[in-house]
PDB file of N, CA and C in Angstrom:
ATOM      1  N   GLY A   1       0.753  -1.186  -0.062  1.00  0.00           N
ATOM      2  CA  GLY A   1      -0.112  -0.163  -0.044  1.00  0.00           C
ATOM      3  C   GLY A   1       0.916   1.181  -0.052  1.00  0.00           C
ATOM      4  N   ASP A   2       0.163   2.385  -0.219  1.00  0.00           N
ATOM      5  CA  ASP A   2       0.993   3.707  -0.251  1.00  0.00           C
ATOM      6  C   ASP A   2       0.331   4.604   0.938  1.00  0.00           C
ATOM      7  N   TRP A   3       1.150   4.507   1.895  1.00  0.00           N
ATOM      8  CA  TRP A   3       0.827   5.250   3.158  1.00  0.00           C
ATOM      9  C   TRP A   3       1.386   6.554   3.351  1.00  0.00           C
ATOM     10  N   THR A   4       1.040   7.421   4.177  1.00  0.00           N
ATOM     11  CA  THR A   4       1.608   8.739   4.132  1.00  0.00           C
ATOM     12  C   THR A   4       2.769   8.737   5.166  1.00  0.00           C
ATOM     13  N   ALA A   5       2.374   7.787   5.880  1.00  0.00           N
ATOM     14  CA  ALA A   5       3.612   7.502   7.042  1.00  0.00           C
ATOM     15  C   ALA A   5       3.702   6.020   7.215  1.00  0.00           C
ATOM     16  N   ALA A   6       4.912   5.563   7.279  1.00  0.00           N
ATOM     17  CA  ALA A   6       5.205   4.270   7.428  1.00  0.00           C
ATOM     18  C   ALA A   6       6.572   3.908   8.291  1.00  0.00           C
ATOM     19  N   LEU A   7       6.500   2.826   8.965  1.00  0.00           N
ATOM     20  CA  LEU A   7       7.698   2.435   9.699  1.00  0.00           C
ATOM     21  C   LEU A   7       8.400   1.492   8.550  1.00  0.00           C
ATOM     22  N   VAL A   8       9.658   1.663   8.126  1.00  0.00           N
ATOM     23  CA  VAL A   8      10.465   0.845   7.256  1.00  0.00           C
ATOM     24  C   VAL A   8      11.376   0.179   7.581  1.00  0.00           C
ATOM     25  N   LEU A   9      11.275  -1.209   7.689  1.00  0.00           N
ATOM     26  CA  LEU A   9      12.411  -2.185   8.141  1.00  0.00           C
ATOM     27  C   LEU A   9      12.869  -2.570   6.976  1.00  0.00           C
ATOM     28  N   ARG A  10      14.492  -2.692   7.015  1.00  0.00           N
ATOM     29  CA  ARG A  10      15.264  -3.184   6.048  1.00  0.00           C
ATOM     30  C   ARG A  10      16.270  -4.226   6.408  1.00  0.00           C
ATOM     31  N   ARG A  11      16.119  -5.327   6.003  1.00  0.00           N
ATOM     32  CA  ARG A  11      17.236  -6.223   6.467  1.00  0.00           C
ATOM     33  C   ARG A  11      18.706  -6.033   5.915  1.00  0.00           C
ATOM     34  N   ARG A  12      19.361  -6.081   6.665  1.00  0.00           N
ATOM     35  CA  ARG A  12      20.774  -5.835   6.235  1.00  0.00           C
ATOM     36  C   ARG A  12      21.463  -7.173   5.402  1.00  0.00           C
ATOM     37  N   VAL A  13      22.194  -6.985   4.470  1.00  0.00           N
ATOM     38  CA  VAL A  13      22.638  -8.087   3.634  1.00  0.00           C
ATOM     39  C   VAL A  13      24.112  -7.930   3.548  1.00  0.00           C
ATOM     40  N   ALA A  14      24.678  -9.034   3.614  1.00  0.00           N
ATOM     41  CA  ALA A  14      26.467  -9.104   3.399  1.00  0.00           C
ATOM     42  C   ALA A  14      26.823  -8.715   2.005  1.00  0.00           C
ATOM     43  N   ASP A  15      26.142  -9.089   1.153  1.00  0.00           N
ATOM     44  CA  ASP A  15      26.503  -8.972  -0.291  1.00  0.00           C
ATOM     45  C   ASP A  15      25.871  -7.389  -0.728  1.00  0.00           C
ATOM     46  N   ALA A  16      26.807  -6.452  -0.817  1.00  0.00           N
ATOM     47  CA  ALA A  16      26.154  -5.220  -1.250  1.00  0.00           C
ATOM     48  C   ALA A  16      25.299  -5.102  -2.470  1.00  0.00           C
ATOM     49  N   ASP A  17      25.665  -6.131  -3.588  1.00  0.00           N
ATOM     50  CA  ASP A  17      24.670  -6.148  -4.905  1.00  0.00           C
ATOM     51  C   ASP A  17      23.404  -7.010  -4.819  1.00  0.00           C
ATOM     52  N   ALA A  18      23.079  -7.529  -3.416  1.00  0.00           N
ATOM     53  CA  ALA A  18      21.732  -8.225  -3.161  1.00  0.00           C
ATOM     54  C   ALA A  18      20.985  -7.255  -2.861  1.00  0.00           C
ATOM     55  N   ASP A  19      19.649  -7.646  -3.122  1.00  0.00           N
ATOM     56  CA  ASP A  19      18.363  -6.785  -2.685  1.00  0.00           C
ATOM     57  C   ASP A  19      18.080  -7.135  -1.235  1.00  0.00           C
ATOM     58  N   SER A  20      17.863  -6.032  -0.206  1.00  0.00           N
ATOM     59  CA  SER A  20      17.424  -6.536   1.057  1.00  0.00           C
ATOM     60  C   SER A  20      15.883  -6.738   1.046  1.00  0.00           C
ATOM     61  N   ASP A  21      15.396  -7.372   2.123  1.00  0.00           N
ATOM     62  CA  ASP A  21      13.916  -7.518   2.379  1.00  0.00           C
ATOM     63  C   ASP A  21      13.630  -6.249   2.893  1.00  0.00           C
ATOM     64  N   GLU A  22      12.280  -6.016   2.667  1.00  0.00           N
ATOM     65  CA  GLU A  22      11.576  -4.639   3.218  1.00  0.00           C
ATOM     66  C   GLU A  22      10.524  -5.066   3.570  1.00  0.00           C
ATOM     67  N   VAL A  23      10.097  -4.401   5.016  1.00  0.00           N
ATOM     68  CA  VAL A  23       8.677  -4.493   5.437  1.00  0.00           C
ATOM     69  C   VAL A  23       8.457  -3.175   5.995  1.00  0.00           C
ATOM     70  N   ARG A  24       7.046  -2.794   5.401  1.00  0.00           N
ATOM     71  CA  ARG A  24       6.539  -1.430   5.682  1.00  0.00           C
ATOM     72  C   ARG A  24       5.189  -1.655   6.610  1.00  0.00           C
ATOM     73  N   LEU A  25       5.196  -0.886   7.629  1.00  0.00           N
ATOM     74  CA  LEU A  25       4.289  -0.951   8.644  1.00  0.00           C
ATOM     75  C   LEU A  25       3.622   0.473   8.659  1.00  0.00           C
ATOM     76  N   PRO A  26       2.152   0.679   8.618  1.00  0.00           N
ATOM     77  CA  PRO A  26       1.631   1.963   8.579  1.00  0.00           C
ATOM     78  C   PRO A  26       1.969   2.495  10.015  1.00  0.00           C
ATOM     79  N   LEU A  27       2.003   3.869   9.917  1.00  0.00           N
ATOM     80  CA  LEU A  27       2.170   4.685  11.299  1.00  0.00           C
ATOM     81  C   LEU A  27       0.862   5.016  11.285  1.00  0.00           C
ATOM     82  N   SER A  28       0.078   4.996  12.570  1.00  0.00           N
ATOM     83  CA  SER A  28      -1.303   5.639  12.846  1.00  0.00           C
ATOM     84  C   SER A  28      -1.245   6.275  14.209  1.00  0.00           C
ATOM     85  N   PRO A  29      -1.998   7.445  14.531  1.00  0.00           N
ATOM     86  CA  PRO A  29      -1.901   8.206  15.634  1.00  0.00           C
ATOM     87  C   PRO A  29      -2.414   7.371  16.829  1.00  0.00           C
ATOM     88  N   ASN A  30      -1.697   7.349  18.217  1.00  0.00           N
ATOM     89  CA  ASN A  30      -1.930   6.406  19.180  1.00  0.00           C
ATOM     90  C   ASN A  30      -2.622   7.485  20.090  1.00  0.00           C
ATOM     91  N   GLY A  31      -2.882   8.447  19.871  1.00  0.00           N
ATOM     92  CA  GLY A  31      -4.016   9.081  20.957  1.00  0.00           C
ATOM     93  C   GLY A  31      -3.433  10.208  21.669  1.00  0.00           C
ATOM     94  N   ASP A  32      -1.987  10.343  21.649  1.00  0.00           N
ATOM     95  CA  ASP A  32      -1.430  11.437  22.409  1.00  0.00           C
ATOM     96  C   ASP A  32      -0.479  12.311  21.818  1.00  0.00           C
ATOM     97  N   GLY A  33      -0.963  12.222  20.282  1.00  0.00           N
ATOM     98  CA  GLY A  33      -0.148  13.243  19.527  1.00  0.00           C
ATOM     99  C   GLY A  33       0.855  12.677  18.764  1.00  0.00           C
ATOM    100  N   ARG A  34       1.114  11.314  19.139  1.00  0.00           N
ATOM    101  CA  ARG A  34       2.502  10.564  18.571  1.00  0.00           C
ATOM    102  C   ARG A  34       1.898   9.359  17.604  1.00  0.00           C
ATOM    103  N   LEU A  35       2.928   8.942  16.968  1.00  0.00           N
ATOM    104  CA  LEU A  35       2.575   8.123  15.760  1.00  0.00           C
ATOM    105  C   LEU A  35       3.191   6.479  16.483  1.00  0.00           C
ATOM    106  N   ARG A  36       2.303   5.585  16.063  1.00  0.00           N
ATOM    107  CA  ARG A  36       2.799   4.213  16.457  1.00  0.00           C
ATOM    108  C   ARG A  36       2.710   3.036  15.371  1.00  0.00           C
ATOM    109  N   ALA A  37       3.554   2.044  15.248  1.00  0.00           N
ATOM    110  CA  ALA A  37       3.449   0.871  14.209  1.00  0.00           C
ATOM    111  C   ALA A  37       3.436  -0.044  15.211  1.00  0.00           C
ATOM    112  N   VAL A  38       2.579  -1.280  14.631  1.00  0.00           N
ATOM    113  CA  VAL A  38       2.715  -2.622  15.376  1.00  0.00           C
ATOM    114  C   VAL A  38       3.090  -3.634  14.105  1.00  0.00           C
ATOM    115  N   LEU A  39       4.151  -4.447  14.781  1.00  0.00           N
ATOM    116  CA  LEU A  39       4.662  -5.453  14.094  1.00  0.00           C
ATOM    117  C   LEU A  39       3.924  -6.917  14.585  1.00  0.00           C
ATOM    118  N   PRO A  40       2.870  -7.220  13.944  1.00  0.00           N
ATOM    119  CA  PRO A  40       2.229  -8.285  14.448  1.00  0.00           C
ATOM    120  C   PRO A  40       2.944  -9.737  14.592  1.00  0.00           C
ATOM    121  N   SER A  41       2.682 -10.721  15.137  1.00  0.00           N
ATOM    122  CA  SER A  41       3.508 -11.941  14.790  1.00  0.00           C
ATOM    123  C   SER A  41       3.184 -12.664  13.614  1.00  0.00           C
ATOM    124  N   THR A  42       1.960 -12.231  13.054  1.00  0.00           N
ATOM    125  CA  THR A  42       1.769 -12.963  11.685  1.00  0.00           C
ATOM    126  C   THR A  42       2.439 -12.291  10.494  1.00  0.00           C
ATOM    127  N   VAL A  43       3.256 -11.279  10.476  1.00  0.00           N
ATOM    128  CA  VAL A  43       4.139 -10.689   9.725  1.00  0.00           C
ATOM    129  C   VAL A  43       5.474 -11.274   9.724  1.00  0.00           C
ATOM    130  N   ALA A  44       5.614 -12.093   8.500  1.00  0.00           N
ATOM    131  CA  ALA A  44       6.921 -13.043   8.318  1.00  0.00           C
ATOM    132  C   ALA A  44       7.957 -12.003   8.406  1.00  0.00           C
ATOM    133  N   LEU A  45       8.997 -12.192   9.151  1.00  0.00           N
ATOM    134  CA  LEU A  45      10.080 -11.277   9.393  1.00  0.00           C
ATOM    135  C   LEU A  45      11.485 -12.328   9.366  1.00  0.00           C
ATOM    136  N   PRO A  46      12.089 -12.462   8.136  1.00  0.00           N
ATOM    137  CA  PRO A  46      13.203 -13.521   7.972  1.00  0.00           C
ATOM    138  C   PRO A  46      14.087 -13.109   9.247  1.00  0.00           C
ATOM    139  N   GLU A  47      15.070 -14.143   9.546  1.00  0.00           N
ATOM    140  CA  GLU A  47      16.173 -14.059  10.514  1.00  0.00           C
ATOM    141  C   GLU A  47      17.166 -13.141  10.030  1.00  0.00           C
ATOM    142  N   GLY A  48      17.453 -12.176  10.880  1.00  0.00           N
ATOM    143  CA  GLY A  48      18.449 -11.337  10.566  1.00  0.00           C
ATOM    144  C   GLY A  48      18.426  -9.889  11.303  1.00  0.00           C
ATOM    145  N   ARG A  49      19.366  -8.644  10.931  1.00  0.00           N
ATOM    146  CA  ARG A  49      19.338  -7.692  11.375  1.00  0.00           C
ATOM    147  C   ARG A  49      18.615  -6.642  10.528  1.00  0.00           C
ATOM    148  N   TRP A  50      17.714  -6.016  11.050  1.00  0.00           N
ATOM    149  CA  TRP A  50      17.092  -5.010  10.185  1.00  0.00           C
ATOM    150  C   TRP A  50      17.186  -3.570  10.753  1.00  0.00           C
ATOM    151  N   ASP A  51      17.570  -2.622   9.858  1.00  0.00           N
ATOM    152  CA  ASP A  51      17.606  -1.326  10.368  1.00  0.00           C
ATOM    153  C   ASP A  51      16.154  -0.711  10.071  1.00  0.00           C
ATOM    154  N   ILE A  52      15.732   0.257  10.898  1.00  0.00           N
ATOM    155  CA  ILE A  52      14.502   0.903  11.248  1.00  0.00           C
ATOM    156  C   ILE A  52      14.564   2.280  10.943  1.00  0.00           C
ATOM    157  N   HIS A  53      13.684   2.595   9.785  1.00  0.00           N
ATOM    158  CA  HIS A  53      13.544   3.906   9.207  1.00  0.00           C
ATOM    159  C   HIS A  53      12.170   4.452   9.294  1.00  0.00           C
ATOM    160  N   VAL A  54      11.854   5.835   8.957  1.00  0.00           N
ATOM    161  CA  VAL A  54      10.554   5.994   8.753  1.00  0.00           C
ATOM    162  C   VAL A  54      10.618   7.026   7.346  1.00  0.00           C
ATOM    163  N   ALA A  55       9.382   6.700   6.879  1.00  0.00           N
ATOM    164  CA  ALA A  55       8.937   7.268   5.607  1.00  0.00           C
ATOM    165  C   ALA A  55       7.796   8.066   5.728  1.00  0.00           C
ATOM    166  N   CYS A  56       7.679   9.579   5.586  1.00  0.00           N
ATOM    167  CA  CYS A  56       6.507  10.190   5.604  1.00  0.00           C
ATOM    168  C   CYS A  56       6.307  11.169   4.256  1.00  0.00           C
ATOM    169  N   GLY A  57       4.977  10.546   3.600  1.00  0.00           N
ATOM    170  CA  GLY A  57       4.849  11.337   2.251  1.00  0.00           C
ATOM    171  C   GLY A  57       5.836  10.941   1.301  1.00  0.00           C
ATOM    172  N   GLU A  58       6.138  12.105   0.574  1.00  0.00           N
ATOM    173  CA  GLU A  58       7.310  12.180  -0.466  1.00  0.00           C
ATOM    174  C   GLU A  58       8.785  12.282   0.196  1.00  0.00           C
ATOM    175  N   ASP A  59       8.741  12.527   1.402  1.00  0.00           N
ATOM    176  CA  ASP A  59      10.178  12.966   2.232  1.00  0.00           C
ATOM    177  C   ASP A  59      11.116  11.706   1.877  1.00  0.00           C
ATOM    178  N   ASP A  60      12.487  11.840   2.002  1.00  0.00           N
ATOM    179  CA  ASP A  60      13.219  10.826   2.077  1.00  0.00           C
ATOM    180  C   ASP A  60      13.027   9.937   3.355  1.00  0.00           C
ATOM    181  N   VAL A  61      13.377   8.552   3.112  1.00  0.00           N
ATOM    182  CA  VAL A  61      13.164   7.819   4.091  1.00  0.00           C
ATOM    183  C   VAL A  61      14.445   8.006   5.202  1.00  0.00           C
ATOM    184  N   ARG A  62      14.302   8.228   6.530  1.00  0.00           N
ATOM    185  CA  ARG A  62      15.289   8.547   7.493  1.00  0.00           C
ATOM    186  C   ARG A  62      15.420   7.419   8.523  1.00  0.00           C
ATOM    187  N   ARG A  63      16.623   7.309   9.072  1.00  0.00           N
ATOM    188  CA  ARG A  63      16.871   6.286  10.093  1.00  0.00           C
ATOM    189  C   ARG A  63      16.180   6.802  11.230  1.00  0.00           C
ATOM    190  N   LEU A  64      15.835   5.722  12.269  1.00  0.00           N
ATOM    191  CA  LEU A  64      15.239   6.231  13.670  1.00  0.00           C
ATOM    192  C   LEU A  64      16.165   5.921  14.658  1.00  0.00           C
ATOM    193  N   VAL A  65      16.311   6.749  15.585  1.00  0.00           N
ATOM    194  CA  VAL A  65      17.173   6.541  16.725  1.00  0.00           C
ATOM    195  C   VAL A  65      16.153   5.995  17.947  1.00  0.00           C
ATOM    196  N   PRO A  66      16.691   5.067  18.718  1.00  0.00           N
ATOM    197  CA  PRO A  66      16.184   4.436  19.825  1.00  0.00           C
ATOM    198  C   PRO A  66      15.647   5.387  21.034  1.00  0.00           C
ATOM    199  N   GLY A  67      14.430   5.188  21.287  1.00  0.00           N
ATOM    200  CA  GLY A  67      13.746   5.813  22.672  1.00  0.00           C
ATOM    201  C   GLY A  67      13.527   4.857  23.497  1.00  0.00           C
ATOM    202  N   LEU A  68      12.536   5.023  24.357  1.00  0.00           N
ATOM    203  CA  LEU A  68      11.928   3.957  25.276  1.00  0.00           C
ATOM    204  C   LEU A  68      11.402   2.685  24.738  1.00  0.00           C
ATOM    205  N   ASN A  69      11.656   1.785  24.954  1.00  0.00           N
ATOM    206  CA  ASN A  69      11.248   0.576  24.394  1.00  0.00           C
ATOM    207  C   ASN A  69      10.496  -0.304  25.657  1.00  0.00           C
ATOM    208  N   ASP A  70       9.154  -0.473  25.139  1.00  0.00           N
ATOM    209  CA  ASP A  70       8.341  -1.428  26.232  1.00  0.00           C
ATOM    210  C   ASP A  70       8.771  -2.779  25.792  1.00  0.00           C
ATOM    211  N   LEU A  71       9.568  -3.639  26.641  1.00  0.00           N
ATOM    212  CA  LEU A  71       9.806  -4.933  26.362  1.00  0.00           C
ATOM    213  C   LEU A  71       9.109  -5.699  27.286  1.00  0.00           C
ATOM    214  N   ARG A  72       8.073  -5.521  28.228  1.00  0.00           N
ATOM    215  CA  ARG A  72       7.159  -6.289  28.999  1.00  0.00           C
ATOM    216  C   ARG A  72       6.472  -7.869  28.248  1.00  0.00           C
ATOM    217  N   SER A  73       6.221  -7.470  26.957  1.00  0.00           N
ATOM    218  CA  SER A  73       5.667  -8.622  26.442  1.00  0.00           C
ATOM    219  C   SER A  73       6.583  -9.678  25.894  1.00  0.00           C
ATOM    220  N   LEU A  74       7.929  -9.336  25.967  1.00  0.00           N
ATOM    221  CA  LEU A  74       9.250 -10.391  25.819  1.00  0.00           C
ATOM    222  C   LEU A  74       9.117 -10.993  27.076  1.00  0.00           C
ATOM    223  N   VAL A  75       9.175 -10.198  28.245  1.00  0.00           N
ATOM    224  CA  VAL A  75       9.568 -10.954  29.430  1.00  0.00           C
ATOM    225  C   VAL A  75       8.468 -11.717  30.031  1.00  0.00           C
ATOM    226  N   ASP A  76       7.252 -11.502  29.753  1.00  0.00           N
ATOM    227  CA  ASP A  76       6.090 -12.039  30.140  1.00  0.00           C
ATOM    228  C   ASP A  76       5.534 -13.347  29.340  1.00  0.00           C
ATOM    229  N   ARG A  77       6.370 -13.612  28.071  1.00  0.00           N
ATOM    230  CA  ARG A  77       5.960 -14.337  27.102  1.00  0.00           C
ATOM    231  C   ARG A  77       6.092 -15.887  27.400  1.00  0.00           C
ATOM    232  N   THR A  78       4.990 -16.653  27.147  1.00  0.00           N
ATOM    233  CA  THR A  78       5.244 -18.114  27.202  1.00  0.00           C
ATOM    234  C   THR A  78       4.997 -18.562  25.766  1.00  0.00           C
ATOM    235  N   PRO A  79       6.105 -19.343  25.177  1.00  0.00           N
ATOM    236  CA  PRO A  79       5.982 -19.830  23.854  1.00  0.00           C
ATOM    237  C   PRO A  79       4.875 -20.965  23.621  1.00  0.00           C
ATOM    238  N   SER A  80       4.138 -20.861  22.827  1.00  0.00           N
ATOM    239  CA  SER A  80       2.860 -21.675  22.361  1.00  0.00           C
ATOM    240  C   SER A  80       3.515 -23.243  22.146  1.00  0.00           C
ATOM    241  N   GLN A  81       2.545 -23.985  22.280  1.00  0.00           N
ATOM    242  CA  GLN A  81       3.047 -25.482  22.017  1.00  0.00           C
ATOM    243  C   GLN A  81       2.747 -26.052  20.565  1.00  0.00           C
ATOM    244  N   SER A  82       2.631 -24.925  19.602  1.00  0.00           N
ATOM    245  CA  SER A  82       2.251 -25.228  18.299  1.00  0.00           C
ATOM    246  C   SER A  82       3.662 -25.723  17.668  1.00  0.00           C
ATOM    247  N   ALA A  83       3.415 -26.478  16.438  1.00  0.00           N
ATOM    248  CA  ALA A  83       4.568 -26.741  15.876  1.00  0.00           C
ATOM    249  C   ALA A  83       5.485 -25.556  14.965  1.00  0.00           C
ATOM    250  N   SER A  84       4.746 -24.401  15.028  1.00  0.00           N
ATOM    251  CA  SER A  84       5.277 -23.374  14.284  1.00  0.00           C
ATOM    252  C   SER A  84       6.600 -22.828  15.018  1.00  0.00           C
ATOM    253  N   PRO A  85       7.656 -22.338  14.412  1.00  0.00           N
ATOM    254  CA  PRO A  85       8.904 -21.902  15.089  1.00  0.00           C
ATOM    255  C   PRO A  85       8.629 -20.873  15.905  1.00  0.00           C
ATOM    256  N   LEU A  86       9.485 -20.526  17.059  1.00  0.00           N
ATOM    257  CA  LEU A  86       9.397 -19.366  17.779  1.00  0.00           C
ATOM    258  C   LEU A  86      10.064 -18.292  17.218  1.00  0.00           C
ATOM    259  N   ALA A  87       9.414 -17.014  16.773  1.00  0.00           N
ATOM    260  CA  ALA A  87      10.122 -15.937  16.372  1.00  0.00           C
ATOM    261  C   ALA A  87      10.375 -15.076  17.431  1.00  0.00           C
ATOM    262  N   VAL A  88      11.675 -14.586  17.481  1.00  0.00           N
ATOM    263  CA  VAL A  88      11.962 -13.510  18.412  1.00  0.00           C
ATOM    264  C   VAL A  88      12.558 -12.122  17.787  1.00  0.00           C
ATOM    265  N   ARG A  89      12.045 -11.096  18.324  1.00  0.00           N
ATOM    266  CA  ARG A  89      12.426  -9.679  17.751  1.00  0.00           C
ATOM    267  C   ARG A  89      12.700  -9.122  18.767  1.00  0.00           C
ATOM    268  N   ILE A  90      14.071  -8.483  18.913  1.00  0.00           N
ATOM    269  CA  ILE A  90      14.377  -7.628  19.877  1.00  0.00           C
ATOM    270  C   ILE A  90      14.959  -6.283  19.404  1.00  0.00           C
ATOM    271  N   PRO A  91      14.514  -5.115  19.632  1.00  0.00           N
ATOM    272  CA  PRO A  91      15.151  -3.699  19.157  1.00  0.00           C
ATOM    273  C   PRO A  91      16.271  -3.550  19.857  1.00  0.00           C
ATOM    274  N   TYR A  92      17.316  -2.823  19.480  1.00  0.00           N
ATOM    275  CA  TYR A  92      18.446  -2.359  19.970  1.00  0.00           C
ATOM    276  C   TYR A  92      18.908  -1.220  19.416  1.00  0.00           C
ATOM    277  N   ALA A  93      20.074  -0.762  20.146  1.00  0.00           N
ATOM    278  CA  ALA A  93      20.669   0.566  19.376  1.00  0.00           C
ATOM    279  C   ALA A  93      21.981   0.020  18.856  1.00  0.00           C
ATOM    280  N   THR A  94      22.089   0.535  17.537  1.00  0.00           N
ATOM    281  CA  THR A  94      23.444   0.062  16.963  1.00  0.00           C
ATOM    282  C   THR A  94      24.624   0.834  17.433  1.00  0.00           C
ATOM    283  N   LYS A  95      25.879   0.840  17.138  1.00  0.00           N
ATOM    284  CA  LYS A  95      26.985   1.474  17.714  1.00  0.00           C
ATOM    285  C   LYS A  95      27.059   2.683  17.248  1.00  0.00           C
ATOM    286  N   HIS A  96      26.216   3.335  16.110  1.00  0.00           N
ATOM    287  CA  HIS A  96      26.062   4.537  15.720  1.00  0.00           C
ATOM    288  C   HIS A  96      24.847   5.260  16.322  1.00  0.00           C
ATOM    289  N   GLY A  97      24.107   4.608  17.162  1.00  0.00           N
ATOM    290  CA  GLY A  97      23.114   5.302  17.920  1.00  0.00           C
ATOM    291  C   GLY A  97      21.773   5.312  17.021  1.00  0.00           C
ATOM    292  N   ASN A  98      21.612   4.223  15.974  1.00  0.00           N
ATOM    293  CA  ASN A  98      20.447   3.932  15.322  1.00  0.00           C
ATOM    294  C   ASN A  98      19.649   2.959  15.977  1.00  0.00           C
ATOM    295  N   LEU A  99      18.435   2.789  15.571  1.00  0.00           N
ATOM    296  CA  LEU A  99      17.413   2.039  16.031  1.00  0.00           C
ATOM    297  C   LEU A  99      17.435   0.571  15.121  1.00  0.00           C
ATOM    298  N   SER A 100      17.738  -0.439  15.449  1.00  0.00           N
ATOM    299  CA  SER A 100      17.773  -1.637  14.700  1.00  0.00           C
ATOM    300  C   SER A 100      16.810  -2.726  15.195  1.00  0.00           C
ATOM    301  N   LEU A 101      16.484  -3.710  14.681  1.00  0.00           N
ATOM    302  CA  LEU A 101      15.776  -4.978  15.294  1.00  0.00           C
ATOM    303  C   LEU A 101      16.555  -6.297  15.096  1.00  0.00           C
ATOM    304  N   ARG A 102      16.744  -7.258  16.047  1.00  0.00           N
ATOM    305  CA  ARG A 102      17.337  -8.451  15.842  1.00  0.00           C
ATOM    306  C   ARG A 102      16.046  -9.343  15.711  1.00  0.00           C
ATOM    307  N   SER A 103      15.965 -10.202  14.659  1.00  0.00           N
ATOM    308  CA  SER A 103      14.970 -11.232  14.536  1.00  0.00           C
ATOM    309  C   SER A 103      15.632 -12.566  14.360  1.00  0.00           C
ATOM    310  N   TRP A 104      14.996 -13.497  15.013  1.00  0.00           N
ATOM    311  CA  TRP A 104      15.828 -15.034  14.817  1.00  0.00           C
ATOM    312  C   TRP A 104      14.430 -15.971  14.996  1.00  0.00           C
ATOM    313  N   LEU A 105      14.438 -16.942  14.235  1.00  0.00           N
ATOM    314  CA  LEU A 105      13.574 -18.180  14.375  1.00  0.00           C
ATOM    315  C   LEU A 105      13.882 -19.442  15.019  1.00  0.00           C
ATOM    316  N   ARG A 106      13.446 -20.041  15.888  1.00  0.00           N
ATOM    317  CA  ARG A 106      13.968 -21.210  16.480  1.00  0.00           C
ATOM    318  C   ARG A 106      12.999 -22.331  16.668  1.00  0.00           C
TER     319      ARG A 106
END
């Protein structure tokens, strides 16, 4: 879709000529004048390190810097007993101070 504001996740690739995966999540108002995006567990996110950007309309895509991360859902999580793999997604700050996400499947 063509959203006016989106959170853009781009997977880092070792090969500079390779196309990286990209996931776009719509940004919507959260009620206190800020925007939020949701990364549901149903969105496939291949294993790797993902750089997080924001896109607003026709403006250039910009890297995001980390703020306060609510990690309660990771601490209180109990894995399901289904046959599907466990998907883990952890936000972190890079050495350059940008926001990235580490994902893996087990």
